[in-house]
XYZ file of C-alpha atoms in Angstrom:
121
model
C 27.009 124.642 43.529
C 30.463 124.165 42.701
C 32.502 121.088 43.720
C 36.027 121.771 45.272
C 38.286 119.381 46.675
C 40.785 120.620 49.417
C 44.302 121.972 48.205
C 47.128 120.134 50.102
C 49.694 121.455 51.924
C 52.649 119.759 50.093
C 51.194 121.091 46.707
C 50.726 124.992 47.913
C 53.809 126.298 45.870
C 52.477 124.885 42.381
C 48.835 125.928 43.497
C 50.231 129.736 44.327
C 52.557 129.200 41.267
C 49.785 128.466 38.842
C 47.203 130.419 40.209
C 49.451 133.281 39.717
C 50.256 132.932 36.678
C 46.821 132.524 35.208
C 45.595 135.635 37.268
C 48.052 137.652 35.356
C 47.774 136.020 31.929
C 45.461 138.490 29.624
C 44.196 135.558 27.657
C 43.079 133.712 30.764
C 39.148 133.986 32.283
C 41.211 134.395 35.639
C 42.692 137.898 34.192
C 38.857 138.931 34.192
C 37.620 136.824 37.032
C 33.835 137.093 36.360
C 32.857 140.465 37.175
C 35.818 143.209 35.552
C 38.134 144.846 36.109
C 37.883 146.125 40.254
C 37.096 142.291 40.555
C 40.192 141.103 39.155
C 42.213 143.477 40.871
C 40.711 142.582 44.151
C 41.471 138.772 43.194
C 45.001 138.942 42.723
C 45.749 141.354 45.823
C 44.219 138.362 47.615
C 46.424 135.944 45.814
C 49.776 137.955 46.346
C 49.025 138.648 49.867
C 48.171 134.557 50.400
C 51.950 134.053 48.435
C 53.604 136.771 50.254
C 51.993 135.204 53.709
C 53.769 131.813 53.007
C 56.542 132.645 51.233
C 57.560 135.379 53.946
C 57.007 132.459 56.376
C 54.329 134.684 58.547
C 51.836 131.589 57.903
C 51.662 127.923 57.906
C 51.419 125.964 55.000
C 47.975 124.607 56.393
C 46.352 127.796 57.202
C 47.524 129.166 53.592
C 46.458 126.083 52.037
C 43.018 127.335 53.520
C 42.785 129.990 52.361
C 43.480 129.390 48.800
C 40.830 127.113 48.989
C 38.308 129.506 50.199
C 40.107 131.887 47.272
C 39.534 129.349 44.815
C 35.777 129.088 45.859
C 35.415 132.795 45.696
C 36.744 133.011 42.357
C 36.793 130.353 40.108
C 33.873 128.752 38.179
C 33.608 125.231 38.503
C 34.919 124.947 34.855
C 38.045 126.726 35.728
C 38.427 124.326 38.711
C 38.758 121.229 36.919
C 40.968 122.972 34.424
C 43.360 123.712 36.948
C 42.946 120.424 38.638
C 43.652 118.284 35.459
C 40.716 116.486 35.402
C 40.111 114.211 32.237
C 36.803 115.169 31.592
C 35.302 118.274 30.149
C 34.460 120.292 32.376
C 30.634 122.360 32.507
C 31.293 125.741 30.994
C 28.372 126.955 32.985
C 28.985 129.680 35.071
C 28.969 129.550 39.043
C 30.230 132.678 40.036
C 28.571 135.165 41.486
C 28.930 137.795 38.899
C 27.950 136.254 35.853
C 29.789 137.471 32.910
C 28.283 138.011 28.980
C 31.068 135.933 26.940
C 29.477 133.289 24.999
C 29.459 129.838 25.081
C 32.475 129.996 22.139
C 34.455 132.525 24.652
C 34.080 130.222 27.478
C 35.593 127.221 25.727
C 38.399 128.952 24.594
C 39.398 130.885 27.912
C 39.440 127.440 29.491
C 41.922 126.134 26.584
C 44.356 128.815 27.615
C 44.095 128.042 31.203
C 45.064 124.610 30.671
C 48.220 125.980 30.252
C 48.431 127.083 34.004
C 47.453 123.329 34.922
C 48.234 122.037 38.350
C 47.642 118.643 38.195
């Protein structure tokens, strides 16, 4: 099971910022998101309609902040996670979501080096 810690309210613009941009990023795992192409789709309607929820001001930042939690679950490996997070370590490259995908072990590694790019912390 994968390990997520909360996103925080004052950090919900670079976490919809980043998120966004790696969703829409063809060399990213997120442009795939685990499962093709209906998936993907389905995973960045849910992240615009999060951003267009706060940024349109119909939602707190708390209940957004939520959310993208709960999106985050949903759709990132645990692998991805720390990527975004910034976390020191190497991260597993094993897969936790629930549609696994074929790449290989090489593939996996080298999707997470260009989400690094999209780092939060």
């Amino acid at each position: 099971m994968a390990v997520y810690g909360g996103i925080q309210g004052h950090e919900l613009e670079r976490w919809l910022n980043a998120l966004t941009n790696a969703a829409y990023d063809r060399r990213c795992p997120l442009s795939k998101v685990h499962g093709g192409n209906a998936r993907a789709r389905t995973a960045r309607q849910d992240l615009l309609y999060l951003a267009h929820g706060f940024r349109g001001g119909e939602q707190s930042r708390d209940v957004v902040a939520d959310g993208l939690g709960r999106w985050c679950q949903h759709y990132l490996t645990e692998a991805e996670w720390y990527v975004l997070v910034g976390d020191s370590a190497k991260p597993r490259t094993t897969r936790q979501a629930p549609v696994a995908s074929s790449a290989s072990h090489d593939e996996v590694d080298d999707a997470l080096e260009v989400l690094m790019q999209h780092r939060v912390g």
